[in-house]
């Protein structure tokens, strides 16, 4: 079974496709002969296209190995006649996703090391230091008494060495899973979405994708109902699927878009405002491009701010909590012993 492609593999493949489409070169032969990162994925797509599949069909044939959004982006680019522009927008979104992973990793390294060291010091204190207070009050039980009375040398070694290794292996496993290409730019981004600030960047990126792809499709005379379905599918944000489908269905019934208040309210505000414009005004493509630029700049600013604030916040929150807990557990026996000595007569 082939390993799933990573974000870096998808980024390399997208860059290869972007270069080929800009140059107007045959895609099939170039993909089959690709080398370097993403070559295995490119070769599979090239073989599918050689067998008669379109690029969008070849991408979708990979199933869960590639994000569904990528096939939708390719299809939207082909429908609009501007595949290079669609791939370029997706390249920026991929670069931001890779940057977010690196930011989160750097933010978590120091707190994780601090947690491991504090845990090892606690085990050592419970095994070696706590017994020194036993002569003061043999009947008193301290917070680290478990290590003193019940933990043998084998268990202590396990707690000091094996448990931290398991924690680090678990962190590495989560990191590897978050790098799968199928888990990026969407609600499937896994635990990364729950890191404060990351979900906002992903949402803004999805809003930029939605607005930009809508602008591409509408500019090239793709019917608005079809454009809404394609763009929402390619945006990478599942919350946009239902309202866009509702508006598309309303258009099919001959109803006005501006009357779909509930569905419009569920879309990004700038996109909603653009869709409310009268069709005869011809302002929709321009307003959608402006919305895409707005969300793109906000996503870039949010990602840049996150790279500064997240490491500090993680260090203060996790490191500070661990340090406080360590101090309390270590000082408790000392304070109790002073109280006991003070009570002697």
Short mmCIF file of N, CA and C in Angstrom, two decimals, residues 140-255:
data_model
loop_
_atom_site.label_atom_id
_atom_site.label_comp_id
_atom_site.label_asym_id
_atom_site.label_seq_id
_atom_site.Cartn_x
_atom_site.Cartn_y
_atom_site.Cartn_z
N UNK A 140 2.90 11.34 57.96
CA UNK A 140 2.35 12.29 56.97
C UNK A 140 2.53 11.74 55.55
N UNK A 141 1.49 11.96 54.72
CA UNK A 141 1.55 11.57 53.31
C UNK A 141 1.69 12.83 52.46
N UNK A 142 2.67 12.82 51.58
CA UNK A 142 2.94 13.97 50.72
C UNK A 142 2.41 13.71 49.30
N UNK A 143 2.31 14.77 48.47
CA UNK A 143 1.78 14.60 47.11
C UNK A 143 2.56 13.59 46.26
N UNK A 144 3.85 13.42 46.50
CA UNK A 144 4.66 12.51 45.69
C UNK A 144 4.93 11.19 46.41
N UNK A 145 4.10 10.85 47.39
CA UNK A 145 4.33 9.64 48.16
C UNK A 145 4.27 8.37 47.31
N UNK A 146 3.55 8.42 46.21
CA UNK A 146 3.44 7.22 45.37
C UNK A 146 4.82 6.72 44.96
N UNK A 147 5.68 7.67 44.56
CA UNK A 147 7.01 7.27 44.11
C UNK A 147 7.86 6.76 45.27
N UNK A 148 7.57 7.28 46.48
CA UNK A 148 8.39 6.90 47.62
C UNK A 148 8.06 5.49 48.11
N UNK A 149 6.76 5.18 48.26
CA UNK A 149 6.39 3.94 48.94
C UNK A 149 6.08 2.79 47.99
N UNK A 150 5.59 3.09 46.79
CA UNK A 150 5.07 2.02 45.96
C UNK A 150 5.83 1.81 44.66
N UNK A 151 6.57 2.75 44.20
CA UNK A 151 7.24 2.62 42.91
C UNK A 151 8.61 1.99 43.08
N UNK A 152 8.79 0.82 42.46
CA UNK A 152 10.10 0.20 42.46
C UNK A 152 11.00 0.82 41.42
N UNK A 153 12.25 0.37 41.39
CA UNK A 153 13.21 0.96 40.45
C UNK A 153 12.78 0.74 39.01
N UNK A 154 12.20 -0.43 38.71
CA UNK A 154 11.75 -0.70 37.34
C UNK A 154 10.65 0.24 36.90
N UNK A 155 9.69 0.48 37.80
CA UNK A 155 8.60 1.39 37.47
C UNK A 155 9.09 2.82 37.34
N UNK A 156 10.01 3.20 38.21
CA UNK A 156 10.57 4.56 38.13
C UNK A 156 11.29 4.75 36.81
N UNK A 157 12.07 3.74 36.39
CA UNK A 157 12.77 3.84 35.10
C UNK A 157 11.76 3.98 33.96
N UNK A 158 10.66 3.24 34.07
CA UNK A 158 9.62 3.35 33.04
C UNK A 158 9.02 4.75 33.00
N UNK A 159 8.74 5.30 34.19
CA UNK A 159 8.16 6.63 34.26
C UNK A 159 9.12 7.70 33.77
N UNK A 160 10.40 7.51 34.02
CA UNK A 160 11.40 8.52 33.65
C UNK A 160 11.76 8.46 32.18
N UNK A 161 11.83 7.26 31.61
CA UNK A 161 12.34 7.09 30.25
C UNK A 161 11.23 6.72 29.27
N UNK A 162 10.52 5.65 29.56
CA UNK A 162 9.58 5.10 28.58
C UNK A 162 8.39 6.03 28.36
N UNK A 163 7.80 6.54 29.45
CA UNK A 163 6.62 7.39 29.30
C UNK A 163 6.91 8.66 28.49
N UNK A 164 8.01 9.40 28.78
CA UNK A 164 8.32 10.55 27.92
C UNK A 164 8.54 10.18 26.47
N UNK A 165 9.17 9.01 26.23
CA UNK A 165 9.36 8.57 24.85
C UNK A 165 8.02 8.32 24.15
N UNK A 166 7.08 7.73 24.88
CA UNK A 166 5.76 7.49 24.31
C UNK A 166 5.05 8.81 24.00
N UNK A 167 5.22 9.78 24.90
CA UNK A 167 4.61 11.10 24.66
C UNK A 167 5.19 11.74 23.41
N UNK A 168 6.51 11.68 23.26
CA UNK A 168 7.14 12.28 22.09
C UNK A 168 6.78 11.54 20.81
N UNK A 169 6.66 10.21 20.89
CA UNK A 169 6.23 9.44 19.73
C UNK A 169 4.79 9.79 19.34
N UNK A 170 3.93 9.99 20.35
CA UNK A 170 2.56 10.39 20.07
C UNK A 170 2.50 11.75 19.40
N UNK A 171 3.33 12.69 19.89
CA UNK A 171 3.38 14.02 19.27
C UNK A 171 3.87 13.93 17.82
N UNK A 172 4.88 13.09 17.60
CA UNK A 172 5.40 12.91 16.24
C UNK A 172 4.35 12.29 15.33
N UNK A 173 3.57 11.33 15.85
CA UNK A 173 2.53 10.68 15.05
C UNK A 173 1.45 11.70 14.67
N UNK A 174 1.04 12.53 15.62
CA UNK A 174 0.04 13.56 15.32
C UNK A 174 0.56 14.54 14.27
N UNK A 175 1.84 14.88 14.39
CA UNK A 175 2.47 15.79 13.43
C UNK A 175 2.46 15.19 12.03
N UNK A 176 2.80 13.90 11.93
CA UNK A 176 2.82 13.25 10.62
C UNK A 176 1.42 13.19 10.02
N UNK A 177 0.43 12.88 10.83
CA UNK A 177 -0.95 12.80 10.32
C UNK A 177 -1.44 14.16 9.85
N UNK A 178 -1.05 15.21 10.53
CA UNK A 178 -1.50 16.54 10.14
C UNK A 178 -0.89 16.97 8.82
N UNK A 179 0.19 16.29 8.38
CA UNK A 179 0.85 16.65 7.12
C UNK A 179 0.31 15.93 5.92
N UNK A 180 -0.68 15.04 6.10
CA UNK A 180 -1.26 14.33 4.95
C UNK A 180 -1.99 15.32 4.05
N UNK A 181 -1.81 15.17 2.75
CA UNK A 181 -2.40 16.11 1.80
C UNK A 181 -3.92 16.13 1.90
N UNK A 182 -4.52 15.00 2.26
CA UNK A 182 -5.99 14.92 2.31
C UNK A 182 -6.58 15.65 3.50
N UNK A 183 -5.74 16.14 4.44
CA UNK A 183 -6.25 16.75 5.66
C UNK A 183 -5.98 18.24 5.72
N UNK A 184 -5.71 18.86 4.60
CA UNK A 184 -5.36 20.27 4.62
C UNK A 184 -6.46 21.14 4.01
N UNK A 185 -6.45 22.40 4.35
CA UNK A 185 -7.36 23.39 3.77
C UNK A 185 -8.83 23.05 3.96
N UNK A 186 -9.15 22.37 5.03
CA UNK A 186 -10.54 21.98 5.24
C UNK A 186 -10.78 21.69 6.70
N UNK A 187 -12.01 21.30 7.02
CA UNK A 187 -12.34 20.91 8.38
C UNK A 187 -11.71 19.59 8.75
N UNK A 188 -11.08 18.90 7.78
CA UNK A 188 -10.40 17.65 8.07
C UNK A 188 -8.95 17.88 8.49
N UNK A 189 -8.60 19.12 8.80
CA UNK A 189 -7.22 19.41 9.15
C UNK A 189 -6.81 18.83 10.48
N UNK A 190 -7.72 18.07 11.12
CA UNK A 190 -7.36 17.35 12.34
C UNK A 190 -7.16 18.28 13.53
N UNK A 191 -6.22 17.86 14.41
CA UNK A 191 -6.02 18.60 15.66
C UNK A 191 -5.50 20.00 15.42
N UNK A 192 -4.94 20.30 14.25
CA UNK A 192 -4.44 21.65 13.99
C UNK A 192 -5.56 22.69 14.08
N UNK A 193 -6.79 22.28 13.73
CA UNK A 193 -7.90 23.22 13.78
C UNK A 193 -8.17 23.71 15.19
N UNK A 194 -7.81 22.92 16.20
CA UNK A 194 -8.12 23.29 17.58
C UNK A 194 -7.02 24.13 18.21
N UNK A 195 -5.92 24.35 17.50
CA UNK A 195 -4.89 25.25 18.00
C UNK A 195 -5.41 26.68 17.83
N UNK A 196 -5.43 27.49 18.89
CA UNK A 196 -5.99 28.84 18.78
C UNK A 196 -5.37 29.63 17.63
N UNK A 197 -6.21 30.18 16.79
CA UNK A 197 -5.75 31.00 15.67
C UNK A 197 -5.66 30.26 14.35
N UNK A 198 -5.39 28.96 14.39
CA UNK A 198 -5.22 28.21 13.15
C UNK A 198 -6.54 28.08 12.40
N UNK A 199 -7.62 27.78 13.13
CA UNK A 199 -8.92 27.66 12.49
C UNK A 199 -9.33 28.93 11.76
N UNK A 200 -8.99 30.09 12.32
CA UNK A 200 -9.34 31.36 11.68
C UNK A 200 -8.58 31.52 10.37
N UNK A 201 -7.31 31.15 10.35
CA UNK A 201 -6.53 31.26 9.12
C UNK A 201 -7.11 30.35 8.05
N UNK A 202 -7.46 29.11 8.43
CA UNK A 202 -8.05 28.18 7.46
C UNK A 202 -9.38 28.71 6.93
N UNK A 203 -10.19 29.29 7.83
CA UNK A 203 -11.49 29.82 7.40
C UNK A 203 -11.31 30.99 6.44
N UNK A 204 -10.39 31.91 6.74
CA UNK A 204 -10.15 33.05 5.85
C UNK A 204 -9.60 32.59 4.51
N UNK A 205 -8.74 31.58 4.53
CA UNK A 205 -8.21 31.03 3.28
C UNK A 205 -9.33 30.43 2.44
N UNK A 206 -10.24 29.71 3.11
CA UNK A 206 -11.38 29.13 2.39
C UNK A 206 -12.28 30.22 1.80
N UNK A 207 -12.48 31.30 2.54
CA UNK A 207 -13.28 32.41 2.03
C UNK A 207 -12.63 33.04 0.81
N UNK A 208 -11.30 33.20 0.86
CA UNK A 208 -10.57 33.74 -0.30
C UNK A 208 -10.70 32.80 -1.50
N UNK A 209 -10.58 31.49 -1.25
CA UNK A 209 -10.74 30.52 -2.34
C UNK A 209 -12.13 30.61 -2.96
N UNK A 210 -13.15 30.68 -2.10
CA UNK A 210 -14.53 30.75 -2.59
C UNK A 210 -14.73 31.98 -3.48
N UNK A 211 -14.31 33.14 -2.99
CA UNK A 211 -14.51 34.38 -3.74
C UNK A 211 -13.71 34.38 -5.04
N UNK A 212 -12.47 33.90 -4.98
CA UNK A 212 -11.62 33.95 -6.17
C UNK A 212 -12.13 33.00 -7.25
N UNK A 213 -12.51 31.78 -6.86
CA UNK A 213 -13.01 30.83 -7.85
C UNK A 213 -14.35 31.27 -8.42
N UNK A 214 -15.20 31.86 -7.60
CA UNK A 214 -16.45 32.41 -8.11
C UNK A 214 -16.17 33.50 -9.14
N UNK A 215 -15.20 34.37 -8.85
CA UNK A 215 -14.85 35.43 -9.80
C UNK A 215 -14.33 34.85 -11.11
N UNK A 216 -13.47 33.83 -11.03
CA UNK A 216 -12.94 33.19 -12.24
C UNK A 216 -14.07 32.61 -13.09
N UNK A 217 -14.97 31.89 -12.44
CA UNK A 217 -16.04 31.21 -13.18
C UNK A 217 -17.04 32.21 -13.77
N UNK A 218 -17.44 33.19 -12.98
CA UNK A 218 -18.44 34.15 -13.45
C UNK A 218 -17.86 35.01 -14.58
N UNK A 219 -16.59 35.38 -14.46
CA UNK A 219 -15.96 36.20 -15.50
C UNK A 219 -15.98 35.49 -16.85
N UNK A 220 -15.85 34.16 -16.83
CA UNK A 220 -15.82 33.39 -18.08
C UNK A 220 -17.18 32.77 -18.40
N UNK A 221 -18.23 33.45 -17.97
CA UNK A 221 -19.60 33.17 -18.38
C UNK A 221 -20.13 31.81 -17.92
N UNK A 222 -19.56 31.25 -16.88
CA UNK A 222 -20.14 30.04 -16.30
C UNK A 222 -21.41 30.44 -15.56
N UNK A 223 -22.52 29.74 -15.75
CA UNK A 223 -23.76 30.10 -15.03
C UNK A 223 -23.52 30.20 -13.52
N UNK A 224 -24.18 31.17 -12.90
CA UNK A 224 -23.93 31.43 -11.48
C UNK A 224 -24.26 30.22 -10.62
N UNK A 225 -25.33 29.50 -10.93
CA UNK A 225 -25.70 28.33 -10.12
C UNK A 225 -24.59 27.29 -10.15
N UNK A 226 -24.08 27.02 -11.35
CA UNK A 226 -22.99 26.04 -11.47
C UNK A 226 -21.72 26.56 -10.81
N UNK A 227 -21.47 27.86 -10.94
CA UNK A 227 -20.28 28.46 -10.32
C UNK A 227 -20.32 28.32 -8.81
N UNK A 228 -21.49 28.52 -8.22
CA UNK A 228 -21.62 28.40 -6.76
C UNK A 228 -21.32 26.98 -6.30
N UNK A 229 -21.82 25.99 -7.01
CA UNK A 229 -21.57 24.60 -6.61
C UNK A 229 -20.09 24.25 -6.74
N UNK A 230 -19.47 24.64 -7.84
CA UNK A 230 -18.06 24.32 -8.05
C UNK A 230 -17.17 25.05 -7.04
N UNK A 231 -17.42 26.34 -6.84
CA UNK A 231 -16.57 27.13 -5.95
C UNK A 231 -16.70 26.69 -4.50
N UNK A 232 -17.91 26.37 -4.06
CA UNK A 232 -18.08 25.93 -2.67
C UNK A 232 -17.42 24.58 -2.45
N UNK A 233 -17.49 23.70 -3.45
CA UNK A 233 -16.83 22.40 -3.35
C UNK A 233 -15.32 22.55 -3.28
N UNK A 234 -14.79 23.55 -3.99
CA UNK A 234 -13.34 23.75 -4.04
C UNK A 234 -12.81 24.60 -2.90
N UNK A 235 -13.69 25.24 -2.15
CA UNK A 235 -13.23 26.17 -1.12
C UNK A 235 -12.53 25.47 0.04
N UNK A 236 -12.93 24.21 0.32
CA UNK A 236 -12.33 23.49 1.43
C UNK A 236 -13.03 23.73 2.76
N UNK A 237 -14.16 24.40 2.74
CA UNK A 237 -14.88 24.69 4.00
C UNK A 237 -16.30 24.14 3.87
N UNK A 238 -16.60 23.00 4.51
CA UNK A 238 -17.90 22.34 4.33
C UNK A 238 -19.11 23.22 4.65
N UNK A 239 -18.92 24.20 5.53
CA UNK A 239 -20.05 25.06 5.91
C UNK A 239 -20.57 25.89 4.74
N UNK A 240 -19.78 26.02 3.67
CA UNK A 240 -20.23 26.79 2.51
C UNK A 240 -21.05 25.95 1.53
N UNK A 241 -21.02 24.64 1.66
CA UNK A 241 -21.67 23.77 0.68
C UNK A 241 -23.19 23.96 0.67
N UNK A 242 -23.81 23.86 1.85
CA UNK A 242 -25.27 23.93 1.93
C UNK A 242 -25.82 25.28 1.47
N UNK A 243 -25.30 26.43 1.97
CA UNK A 243 -25.87 27.70 1.51
C UNK A 243 -25.67 27.95 0.02
N UNK A 244 -24.51 27.54 -0.52
CA UNK A 244 -24.30 27.73 -1.96
C UNK A 244 -25.25 26.85 -2.77
N UNK A 245 -25.48 25.62 -2.29
CA UNK A 245 -26.42 24.73 -2.98
C UNK A 245 -27.84 25.29 -2.89
N UNK A 246 -28.19 25.89 -1.74
CA UNK A 246 -29.52 26.47 -1.58
C UNK A 246 -29.73 27.63 -2.54
N UNK A 247 -28.70 28.48 -2.68
CA UNK A 247 -28.81 29.62 -3.61
C UNK A 247 -28.88 29.12 -5.05
N UNK A 248 -28.06 28.09 -5.37
CA UNK A 248 -28.08 27.54 -6.73
C UNK A 248 -29.45 26.95 -7.06
N UNK A 249 -30.06 26.26 -6.10
CA UNK A 249 -31.40 25.71 -6.32
C UNK A 249 -32.42 26.83 -6.54
N UNK A 250 -32.27 27.90 -5.77
CA UNK A 250 -33.20 29.03 -5.92
C UNK A 250 -33.06 29.67 -7.31
N UNK A 251 -31.82 29.77 -7.79
CA UNK A 251 -31.61 30.31 -9.14
C UNK A 251 -32.29 29.41 -10.17
N UNK A 252 -32.17 28.09 -9.97
CA UNK A 252 -32.82 27.15 -10.89
C UNK A 252 -34.33 27.29 -10.89
N UNK A 253 -34.91 27.72 -9.78
CA UNK A 253 -36.37 27.91 -9.70
C UNK A 253 -36.79 29.30 -10.19
N UNK A 254 -35.80 30.13 -10.58
CA UNK A 254 -36.11 31.46 -11.07
C UNK A 254 -36.23 32.50 -9.99
N UNK A 255 -35.82 32.21 -8.77
CA UNK A 255 -35.91 33.17 -7.67
C UNK A 255 -34.68 34.07 -7.65
#
